[in-house]
PDB file of C-alpha atoms and ligand atoms in Angstrom:
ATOM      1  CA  UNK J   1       0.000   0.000   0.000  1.00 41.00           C
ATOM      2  CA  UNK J   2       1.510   3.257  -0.869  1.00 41.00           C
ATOM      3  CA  UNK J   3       1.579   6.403   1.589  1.00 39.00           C
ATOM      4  CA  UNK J   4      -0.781   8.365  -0.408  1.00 39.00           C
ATOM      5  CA  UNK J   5      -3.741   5.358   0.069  1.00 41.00           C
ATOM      6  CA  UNK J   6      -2.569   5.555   3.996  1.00 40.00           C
ATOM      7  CA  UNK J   7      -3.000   9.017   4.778  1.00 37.00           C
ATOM      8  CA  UNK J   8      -5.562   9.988   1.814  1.00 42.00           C
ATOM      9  CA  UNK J   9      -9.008  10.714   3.074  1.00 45.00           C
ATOM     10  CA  UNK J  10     -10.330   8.216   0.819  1.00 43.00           C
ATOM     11  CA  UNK J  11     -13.608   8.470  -2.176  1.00 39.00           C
ATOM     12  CA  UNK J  12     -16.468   6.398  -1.248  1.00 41.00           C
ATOM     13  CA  UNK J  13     -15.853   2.961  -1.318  1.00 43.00           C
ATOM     14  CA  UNK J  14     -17.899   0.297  -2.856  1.00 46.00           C
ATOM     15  CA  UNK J  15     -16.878  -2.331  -0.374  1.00 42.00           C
ATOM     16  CA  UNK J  16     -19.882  -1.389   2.505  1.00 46.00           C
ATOM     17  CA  UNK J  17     -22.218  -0.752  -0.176  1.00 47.00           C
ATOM     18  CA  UNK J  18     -21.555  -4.451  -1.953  1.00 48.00           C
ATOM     19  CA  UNK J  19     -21.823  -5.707   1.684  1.00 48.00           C
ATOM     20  CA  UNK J  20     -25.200  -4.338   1.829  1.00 48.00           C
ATOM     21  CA  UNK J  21     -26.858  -5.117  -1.561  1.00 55.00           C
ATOM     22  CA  UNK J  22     -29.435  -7.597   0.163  1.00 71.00           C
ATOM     23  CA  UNK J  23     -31.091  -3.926   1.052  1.00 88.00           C
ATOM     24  CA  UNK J  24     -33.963  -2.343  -0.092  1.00 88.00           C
ATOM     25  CA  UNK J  25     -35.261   0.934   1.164  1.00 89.00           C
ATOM     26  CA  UNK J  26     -38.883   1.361   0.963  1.00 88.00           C
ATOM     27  CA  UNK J  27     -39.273   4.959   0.061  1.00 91.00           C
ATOM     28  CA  UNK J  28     -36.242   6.186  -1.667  1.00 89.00           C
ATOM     29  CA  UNK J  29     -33.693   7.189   0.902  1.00 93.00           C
ATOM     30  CA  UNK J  30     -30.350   7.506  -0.339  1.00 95.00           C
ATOM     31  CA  UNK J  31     -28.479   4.553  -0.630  1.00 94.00           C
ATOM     32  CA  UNK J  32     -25.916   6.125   2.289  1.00 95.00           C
ATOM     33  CA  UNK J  33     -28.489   5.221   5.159  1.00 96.00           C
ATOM     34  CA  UNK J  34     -29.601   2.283   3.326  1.00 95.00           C
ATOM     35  CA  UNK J  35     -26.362   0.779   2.685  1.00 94.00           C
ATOM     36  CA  UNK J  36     -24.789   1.341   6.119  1.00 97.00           C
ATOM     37  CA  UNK J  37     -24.290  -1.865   7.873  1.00 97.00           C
ATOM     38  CA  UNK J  38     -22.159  -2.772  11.079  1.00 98.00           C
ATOM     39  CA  UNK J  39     -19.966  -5.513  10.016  1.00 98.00           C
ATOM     40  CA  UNK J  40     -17.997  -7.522  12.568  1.00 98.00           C
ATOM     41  CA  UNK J  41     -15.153  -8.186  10.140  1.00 98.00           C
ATOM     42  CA  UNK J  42     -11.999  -5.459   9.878  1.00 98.00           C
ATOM     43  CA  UNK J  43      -9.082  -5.076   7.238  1.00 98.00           C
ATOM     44  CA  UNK J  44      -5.527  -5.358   9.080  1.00 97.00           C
ATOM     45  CA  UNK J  45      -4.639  -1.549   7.751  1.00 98.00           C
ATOM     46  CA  UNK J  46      -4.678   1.568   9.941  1.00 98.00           C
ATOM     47  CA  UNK J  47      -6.921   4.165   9.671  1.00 98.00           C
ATOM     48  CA  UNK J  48      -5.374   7.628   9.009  1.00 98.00           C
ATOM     49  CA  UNK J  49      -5.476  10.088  11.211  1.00 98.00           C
ATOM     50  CA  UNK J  50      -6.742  12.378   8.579  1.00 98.00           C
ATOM     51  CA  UNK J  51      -9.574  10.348   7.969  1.00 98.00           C
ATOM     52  CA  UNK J  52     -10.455   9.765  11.379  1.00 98.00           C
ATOM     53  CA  UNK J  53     -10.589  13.427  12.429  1.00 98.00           C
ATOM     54  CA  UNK J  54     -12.664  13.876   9.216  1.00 98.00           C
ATOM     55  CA  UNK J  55     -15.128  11.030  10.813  1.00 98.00           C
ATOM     56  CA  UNK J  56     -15.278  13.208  13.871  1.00 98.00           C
ATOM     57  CA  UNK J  57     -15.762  15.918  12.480  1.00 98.00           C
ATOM     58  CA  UNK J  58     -18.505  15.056  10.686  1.00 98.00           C
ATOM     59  CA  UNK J  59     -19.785  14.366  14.398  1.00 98.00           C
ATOM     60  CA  UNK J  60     -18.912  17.464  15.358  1.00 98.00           C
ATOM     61  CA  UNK J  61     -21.902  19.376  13.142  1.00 98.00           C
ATOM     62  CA  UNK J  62     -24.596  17.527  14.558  1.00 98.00           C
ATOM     63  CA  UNK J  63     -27.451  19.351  16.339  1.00 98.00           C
ATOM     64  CA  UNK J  64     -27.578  19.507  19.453  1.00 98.00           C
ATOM     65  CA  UNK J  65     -30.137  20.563  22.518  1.00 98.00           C
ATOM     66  CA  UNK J  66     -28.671  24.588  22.691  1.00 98.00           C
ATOM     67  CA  UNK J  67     -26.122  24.100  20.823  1.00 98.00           C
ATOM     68  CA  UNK J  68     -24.282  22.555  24.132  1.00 98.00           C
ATOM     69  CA  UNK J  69     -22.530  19.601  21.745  1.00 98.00           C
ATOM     70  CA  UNK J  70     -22.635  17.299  24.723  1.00 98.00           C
ATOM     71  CA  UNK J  71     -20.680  14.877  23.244  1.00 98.00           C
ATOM     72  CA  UNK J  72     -17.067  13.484  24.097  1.00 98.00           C
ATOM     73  CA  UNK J  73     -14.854  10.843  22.096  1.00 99.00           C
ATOM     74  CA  UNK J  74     -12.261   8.951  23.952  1.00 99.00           C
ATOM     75  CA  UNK J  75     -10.362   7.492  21.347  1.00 99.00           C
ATOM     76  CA  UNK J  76      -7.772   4.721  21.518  1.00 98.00           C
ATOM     77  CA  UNK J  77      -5.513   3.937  18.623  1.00 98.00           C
ATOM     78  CA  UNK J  78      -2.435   2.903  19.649  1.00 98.00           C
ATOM     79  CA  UNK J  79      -1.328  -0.565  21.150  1.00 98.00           C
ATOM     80  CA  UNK J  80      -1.560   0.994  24.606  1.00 98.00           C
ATOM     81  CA  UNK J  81      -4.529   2.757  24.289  1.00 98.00           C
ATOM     82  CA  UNK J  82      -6.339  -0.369  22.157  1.00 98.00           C
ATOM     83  CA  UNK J  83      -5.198  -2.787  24.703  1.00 98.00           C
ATOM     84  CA  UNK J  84      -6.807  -0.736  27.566  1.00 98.00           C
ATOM     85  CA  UNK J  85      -9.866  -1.191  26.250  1.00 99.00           C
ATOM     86  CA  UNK J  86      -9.914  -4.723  25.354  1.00 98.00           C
ATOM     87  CA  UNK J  87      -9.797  -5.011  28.975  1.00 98.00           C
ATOM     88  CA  UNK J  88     -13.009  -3.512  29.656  1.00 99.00           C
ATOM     89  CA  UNK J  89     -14.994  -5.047  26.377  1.00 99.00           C
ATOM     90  CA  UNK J  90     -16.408  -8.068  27.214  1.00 98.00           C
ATOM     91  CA  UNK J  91     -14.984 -11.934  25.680  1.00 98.00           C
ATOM     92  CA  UNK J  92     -18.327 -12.161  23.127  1.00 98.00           C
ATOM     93  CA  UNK J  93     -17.835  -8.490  21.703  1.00 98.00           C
ATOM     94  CA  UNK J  94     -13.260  -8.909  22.082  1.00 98.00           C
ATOM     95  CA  UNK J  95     -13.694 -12.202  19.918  1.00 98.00           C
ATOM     96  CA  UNK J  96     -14.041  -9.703  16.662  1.00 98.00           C
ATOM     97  CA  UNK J  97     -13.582  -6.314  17.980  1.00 98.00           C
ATOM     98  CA  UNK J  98      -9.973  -6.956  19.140  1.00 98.00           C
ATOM     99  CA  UNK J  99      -9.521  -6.457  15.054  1.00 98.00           C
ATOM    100  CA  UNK J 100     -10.696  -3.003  15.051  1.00 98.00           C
ATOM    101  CA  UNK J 101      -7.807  -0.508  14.600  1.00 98.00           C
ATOM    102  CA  UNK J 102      -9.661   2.437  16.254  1.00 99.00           C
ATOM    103  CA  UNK J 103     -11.637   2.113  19.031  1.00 99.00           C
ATOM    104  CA  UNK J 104     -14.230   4.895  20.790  1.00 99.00           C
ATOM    105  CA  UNK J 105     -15.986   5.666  23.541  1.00 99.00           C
ATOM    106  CA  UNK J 106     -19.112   7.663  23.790  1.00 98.00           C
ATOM    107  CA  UNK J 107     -19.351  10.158  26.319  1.00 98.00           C
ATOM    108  CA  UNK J 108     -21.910  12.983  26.830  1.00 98.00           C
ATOM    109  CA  UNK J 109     -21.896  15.625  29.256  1.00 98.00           C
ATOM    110  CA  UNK J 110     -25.056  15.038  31.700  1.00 98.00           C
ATOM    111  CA  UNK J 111     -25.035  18.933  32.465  1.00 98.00           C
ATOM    112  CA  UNK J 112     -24.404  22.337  31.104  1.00 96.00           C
ATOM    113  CA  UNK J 113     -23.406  25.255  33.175  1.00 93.00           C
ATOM    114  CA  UNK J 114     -24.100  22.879  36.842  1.00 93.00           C
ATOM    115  CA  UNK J 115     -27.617  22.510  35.397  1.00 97.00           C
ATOM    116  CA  UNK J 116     -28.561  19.163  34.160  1.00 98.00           C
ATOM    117  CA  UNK J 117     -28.813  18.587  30.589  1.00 98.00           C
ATOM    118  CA  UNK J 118     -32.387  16.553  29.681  1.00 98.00           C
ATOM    119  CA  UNK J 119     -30.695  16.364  25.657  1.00 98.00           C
ATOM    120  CA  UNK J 120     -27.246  15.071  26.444  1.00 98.00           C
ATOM    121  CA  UNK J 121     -27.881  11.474  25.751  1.00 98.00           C
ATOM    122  CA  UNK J 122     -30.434  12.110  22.249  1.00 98.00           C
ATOM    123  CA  UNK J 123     -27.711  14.573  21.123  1.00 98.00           C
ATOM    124  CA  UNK J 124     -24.771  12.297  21.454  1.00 98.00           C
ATOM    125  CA  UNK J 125     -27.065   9.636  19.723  1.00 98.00           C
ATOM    126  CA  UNK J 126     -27.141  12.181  16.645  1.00 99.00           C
ATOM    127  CA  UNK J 127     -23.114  12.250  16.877  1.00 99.00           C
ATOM    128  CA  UNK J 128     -23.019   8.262  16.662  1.00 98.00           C
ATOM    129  CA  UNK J 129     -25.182   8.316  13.121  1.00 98.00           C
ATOM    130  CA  UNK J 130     -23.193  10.620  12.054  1.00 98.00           C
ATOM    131  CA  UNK J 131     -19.282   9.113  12.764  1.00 98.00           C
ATOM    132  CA  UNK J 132     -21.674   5.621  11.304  1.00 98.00           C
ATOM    133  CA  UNK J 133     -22.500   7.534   7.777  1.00 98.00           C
ATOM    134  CA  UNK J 134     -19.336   9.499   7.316  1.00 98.00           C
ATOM    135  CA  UNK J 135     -17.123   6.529   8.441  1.00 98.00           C
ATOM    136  CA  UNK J 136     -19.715   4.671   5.547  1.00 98.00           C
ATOM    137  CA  UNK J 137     -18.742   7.502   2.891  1.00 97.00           C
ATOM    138  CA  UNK J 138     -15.530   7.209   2.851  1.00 98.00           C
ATOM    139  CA  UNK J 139     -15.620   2.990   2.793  1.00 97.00           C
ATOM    140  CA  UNK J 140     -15.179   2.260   6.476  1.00 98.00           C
ATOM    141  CA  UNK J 141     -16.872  -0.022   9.033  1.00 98.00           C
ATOM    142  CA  UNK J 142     -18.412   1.134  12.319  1.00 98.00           C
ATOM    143  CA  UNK J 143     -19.829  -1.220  14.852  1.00 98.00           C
ATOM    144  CA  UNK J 144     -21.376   0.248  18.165  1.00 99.00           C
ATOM    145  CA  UNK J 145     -20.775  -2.404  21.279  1.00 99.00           C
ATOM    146  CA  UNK J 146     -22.962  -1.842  24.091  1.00 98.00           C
ATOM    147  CA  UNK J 147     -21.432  -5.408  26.278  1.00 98.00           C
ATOM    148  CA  UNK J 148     -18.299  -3.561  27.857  1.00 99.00           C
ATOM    149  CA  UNK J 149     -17.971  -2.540  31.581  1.00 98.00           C
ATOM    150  CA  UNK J 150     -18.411   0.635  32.319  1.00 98.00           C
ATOM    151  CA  UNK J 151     -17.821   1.185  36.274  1.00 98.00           C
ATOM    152  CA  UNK J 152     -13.899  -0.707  34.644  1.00 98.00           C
ATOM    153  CA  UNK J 153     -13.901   1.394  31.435  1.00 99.00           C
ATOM    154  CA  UNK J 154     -14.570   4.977  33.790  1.00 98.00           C
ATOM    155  CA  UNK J 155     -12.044   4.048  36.333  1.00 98.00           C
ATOM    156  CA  UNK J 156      -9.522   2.946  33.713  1.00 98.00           C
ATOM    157  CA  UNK J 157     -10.186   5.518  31.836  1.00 98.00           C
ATOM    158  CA  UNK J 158      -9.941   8.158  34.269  1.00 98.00           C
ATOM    159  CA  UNK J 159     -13.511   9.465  32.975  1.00 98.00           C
ATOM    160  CA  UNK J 160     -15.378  12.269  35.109  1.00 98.00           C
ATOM    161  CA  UNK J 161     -18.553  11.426  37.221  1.00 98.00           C
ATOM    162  CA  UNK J 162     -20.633  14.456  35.190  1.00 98.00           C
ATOM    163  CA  UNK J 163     -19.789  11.795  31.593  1.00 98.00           C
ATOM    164  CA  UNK J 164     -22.017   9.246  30.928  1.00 98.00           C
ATOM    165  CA  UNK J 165     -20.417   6.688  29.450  1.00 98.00           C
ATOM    166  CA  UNK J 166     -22.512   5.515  25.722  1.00 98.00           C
ATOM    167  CA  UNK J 167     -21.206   2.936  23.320  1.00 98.00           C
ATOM    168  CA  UNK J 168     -17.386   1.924  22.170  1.00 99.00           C
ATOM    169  CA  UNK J 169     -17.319   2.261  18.237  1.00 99.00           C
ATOM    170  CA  UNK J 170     -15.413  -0.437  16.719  1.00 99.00           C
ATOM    171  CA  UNK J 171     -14.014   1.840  13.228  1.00 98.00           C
ATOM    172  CA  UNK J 172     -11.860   0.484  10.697  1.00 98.00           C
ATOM    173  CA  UNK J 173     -11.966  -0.443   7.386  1.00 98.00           C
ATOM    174  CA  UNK J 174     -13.849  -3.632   5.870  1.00 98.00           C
ATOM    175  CA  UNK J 175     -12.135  -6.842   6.319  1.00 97.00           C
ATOM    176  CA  UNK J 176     -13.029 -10.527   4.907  1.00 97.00           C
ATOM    177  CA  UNK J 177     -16.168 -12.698   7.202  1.00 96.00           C
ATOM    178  CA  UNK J 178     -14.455 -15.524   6.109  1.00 96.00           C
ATOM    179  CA  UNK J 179     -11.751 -14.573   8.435  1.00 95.00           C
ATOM    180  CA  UNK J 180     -13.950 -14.221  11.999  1.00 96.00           C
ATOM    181  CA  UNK J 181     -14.212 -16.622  14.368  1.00 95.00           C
ATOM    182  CA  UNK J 182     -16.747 -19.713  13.132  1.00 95.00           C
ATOM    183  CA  UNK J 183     -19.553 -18.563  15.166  1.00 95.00           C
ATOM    184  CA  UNK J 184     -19.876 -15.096  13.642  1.00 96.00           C
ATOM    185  CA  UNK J 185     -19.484 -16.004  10.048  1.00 94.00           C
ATOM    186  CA  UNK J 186     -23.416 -17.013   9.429  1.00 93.00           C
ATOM    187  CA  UNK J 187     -24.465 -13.678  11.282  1.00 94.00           C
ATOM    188  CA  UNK J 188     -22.077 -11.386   9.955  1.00 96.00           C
ATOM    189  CA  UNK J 189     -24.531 -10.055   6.948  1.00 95.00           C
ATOM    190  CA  UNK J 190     -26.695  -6.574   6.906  1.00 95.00           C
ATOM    191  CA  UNK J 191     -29.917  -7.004   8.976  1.00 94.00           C
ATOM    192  CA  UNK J 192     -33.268  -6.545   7.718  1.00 94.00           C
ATOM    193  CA  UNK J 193     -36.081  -3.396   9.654  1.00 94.00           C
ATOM    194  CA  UNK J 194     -39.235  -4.094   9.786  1.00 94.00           C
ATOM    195  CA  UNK J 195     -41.780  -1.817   7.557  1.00 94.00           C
ATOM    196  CA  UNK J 196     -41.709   1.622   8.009  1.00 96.00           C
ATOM    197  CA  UNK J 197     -45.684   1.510   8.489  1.00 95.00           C
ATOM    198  CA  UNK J 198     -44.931  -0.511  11.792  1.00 96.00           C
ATOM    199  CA  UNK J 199     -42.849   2.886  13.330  1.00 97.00           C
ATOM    200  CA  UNK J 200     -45.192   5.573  11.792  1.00 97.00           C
ATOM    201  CA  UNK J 201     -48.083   6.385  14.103  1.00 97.00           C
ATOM    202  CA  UNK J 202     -50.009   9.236  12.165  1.00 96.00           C
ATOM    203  CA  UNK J 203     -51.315  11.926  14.353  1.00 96.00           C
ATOM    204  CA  UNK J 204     -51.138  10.001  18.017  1.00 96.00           C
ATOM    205  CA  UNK J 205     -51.989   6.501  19.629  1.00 96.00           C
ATOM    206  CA  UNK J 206     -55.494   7.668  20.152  1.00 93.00           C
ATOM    207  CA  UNK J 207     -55.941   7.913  15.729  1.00 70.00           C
TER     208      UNK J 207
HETATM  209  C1  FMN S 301     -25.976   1.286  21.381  1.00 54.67           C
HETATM  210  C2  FMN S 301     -25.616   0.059  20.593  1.00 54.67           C
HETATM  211  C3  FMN S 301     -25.035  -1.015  21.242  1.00 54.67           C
HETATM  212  C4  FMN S 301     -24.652  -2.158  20.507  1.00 54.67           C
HETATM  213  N1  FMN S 301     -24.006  -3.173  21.158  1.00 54.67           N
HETATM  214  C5  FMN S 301     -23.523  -4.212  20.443  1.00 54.67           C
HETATM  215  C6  FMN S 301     -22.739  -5.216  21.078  1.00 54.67           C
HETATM  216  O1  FMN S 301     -22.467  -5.176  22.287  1.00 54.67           O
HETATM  217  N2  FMN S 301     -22.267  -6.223  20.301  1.00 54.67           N
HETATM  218  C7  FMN S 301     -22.520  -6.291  18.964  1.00 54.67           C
HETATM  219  O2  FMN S 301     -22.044  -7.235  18.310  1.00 54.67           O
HETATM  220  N3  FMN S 301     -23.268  -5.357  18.346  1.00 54.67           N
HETATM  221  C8  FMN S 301     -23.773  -4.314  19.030  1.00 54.67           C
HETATM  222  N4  FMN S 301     -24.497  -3.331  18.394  1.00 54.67           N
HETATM  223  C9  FMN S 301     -24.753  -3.425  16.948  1.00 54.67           C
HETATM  224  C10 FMN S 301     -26.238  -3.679  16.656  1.00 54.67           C
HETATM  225  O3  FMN S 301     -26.560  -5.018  16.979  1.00 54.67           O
HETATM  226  C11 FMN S 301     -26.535  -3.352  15.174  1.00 54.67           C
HETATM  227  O4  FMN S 301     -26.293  -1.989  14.938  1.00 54.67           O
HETATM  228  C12 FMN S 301     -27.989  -3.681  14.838  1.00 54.67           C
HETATM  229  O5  FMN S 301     -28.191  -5.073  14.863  1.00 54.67           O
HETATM  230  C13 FMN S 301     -28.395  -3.166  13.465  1.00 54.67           C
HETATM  231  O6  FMN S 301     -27.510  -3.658  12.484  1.00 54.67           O
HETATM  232  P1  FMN S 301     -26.759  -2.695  11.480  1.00 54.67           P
HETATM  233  O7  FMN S 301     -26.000  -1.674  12.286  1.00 54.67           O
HETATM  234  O8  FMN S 301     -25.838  -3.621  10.704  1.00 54.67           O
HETATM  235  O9  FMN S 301     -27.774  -2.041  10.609  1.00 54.67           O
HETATM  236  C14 FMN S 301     -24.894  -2.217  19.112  1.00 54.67           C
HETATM  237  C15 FMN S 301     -25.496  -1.114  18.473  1.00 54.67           C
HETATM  238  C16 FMN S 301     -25.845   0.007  19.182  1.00 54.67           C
HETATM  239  C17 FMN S 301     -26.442   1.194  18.439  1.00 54.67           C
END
């Protein structure tokens, strides 16, 4: 691989798209939020720092309750700081995320100006969807774990009692299911939603 394909902020990449061709959208979204899928499976080749800060940035412009931009991303990178948090991600999630060259926590700020913050946790949700679909743009794989231990990941981590800890994202780019662990291999394929019609309710419960 030369330098330039390391440190380039790369086009967008077929390879989550052809992942996701099973897809359909309903209504016509574009393909970007159809097409998105967390795969389990990632390339052994780094992620550029360029192209990571352009991932967070894209987090960075999303709204936000006030403006207040609750959000917080712990990131870990190098072996140190990747290794730290293997320790806190539990066996069933380490089994494929241990392959994941950049790992990050979620945080959100539960208050603004020693006044709690009702938005902090919807706002930071809006960040996630955002590093998903950018990282997604450019050809690279996000995966949100939820199984990790957070009293071990704060303490570790030195993180703040006023953070609330969210989901690590497992970011890298795409790498072959043929190369996880037996038991993920079957389930490592984009997921289905059920109909829109099922999420819609038109004017209120009461009709
Ligand atoms: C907050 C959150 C926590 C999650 N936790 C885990 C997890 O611990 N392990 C895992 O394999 N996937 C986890 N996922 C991934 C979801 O299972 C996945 O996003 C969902 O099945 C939809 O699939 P898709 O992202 O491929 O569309 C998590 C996703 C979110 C948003």
């Amino acid at each position: 691989m030369s330098q330039s394909e390391l440190t380039a902020v790369p086009t967008p990449a077929k390879a989550a798209a052809e992942g996701a061709l099973s897809r359909k959208a309903e209504h016509g979204a574009d393909p970007l939020f159809v097409n998105r899928w967390s795969s389990r499976a990632f390339a052994d080749r780094p992620v550029a720092e360029e192209t990571l800060l352009a991932i967070l940035e894209a987090a960075r412009w999303a709204p936000s309750s006030n403006n207040f931009q609750p959000w917080r991303f712990v990131v870990a990178r190098d072996a140190e700081q990747l290794e730290r948090f293997h320790s806190f991600i539990v066996p069933g999630n380490l089994e494929w995320a241990a392959q994941a060259p950049v790992l990050i926590l979620l945080l959100s700020s539960v208050e603004e100006d020693g006044k709690p913050n009702g938005a902090h946790a919807f706002d930071t949700g809006a960040a996630w969807a955002a590093i998903a679909l950018q990282a997604s743009l450019f050809g690279l794989n996000t995966r949100a774990i939820g199984g990790y231990d957070r009293v071990k990941a704060r303490e570790l981590l030195s993180i703040p009692a006023n953070f609330e800890l969210h989901a690590v994202i497992a970011l890298g780019y795409p790498g072959s299911t043929e190369l996880l662990p037996d038991k993920f291999k079957d389930r490592n394929v984009p997921s289905g939603r059920r109909p829109l019609d099922e999420s819609i309710i038109w004017g209120g419960f009461s009709g």
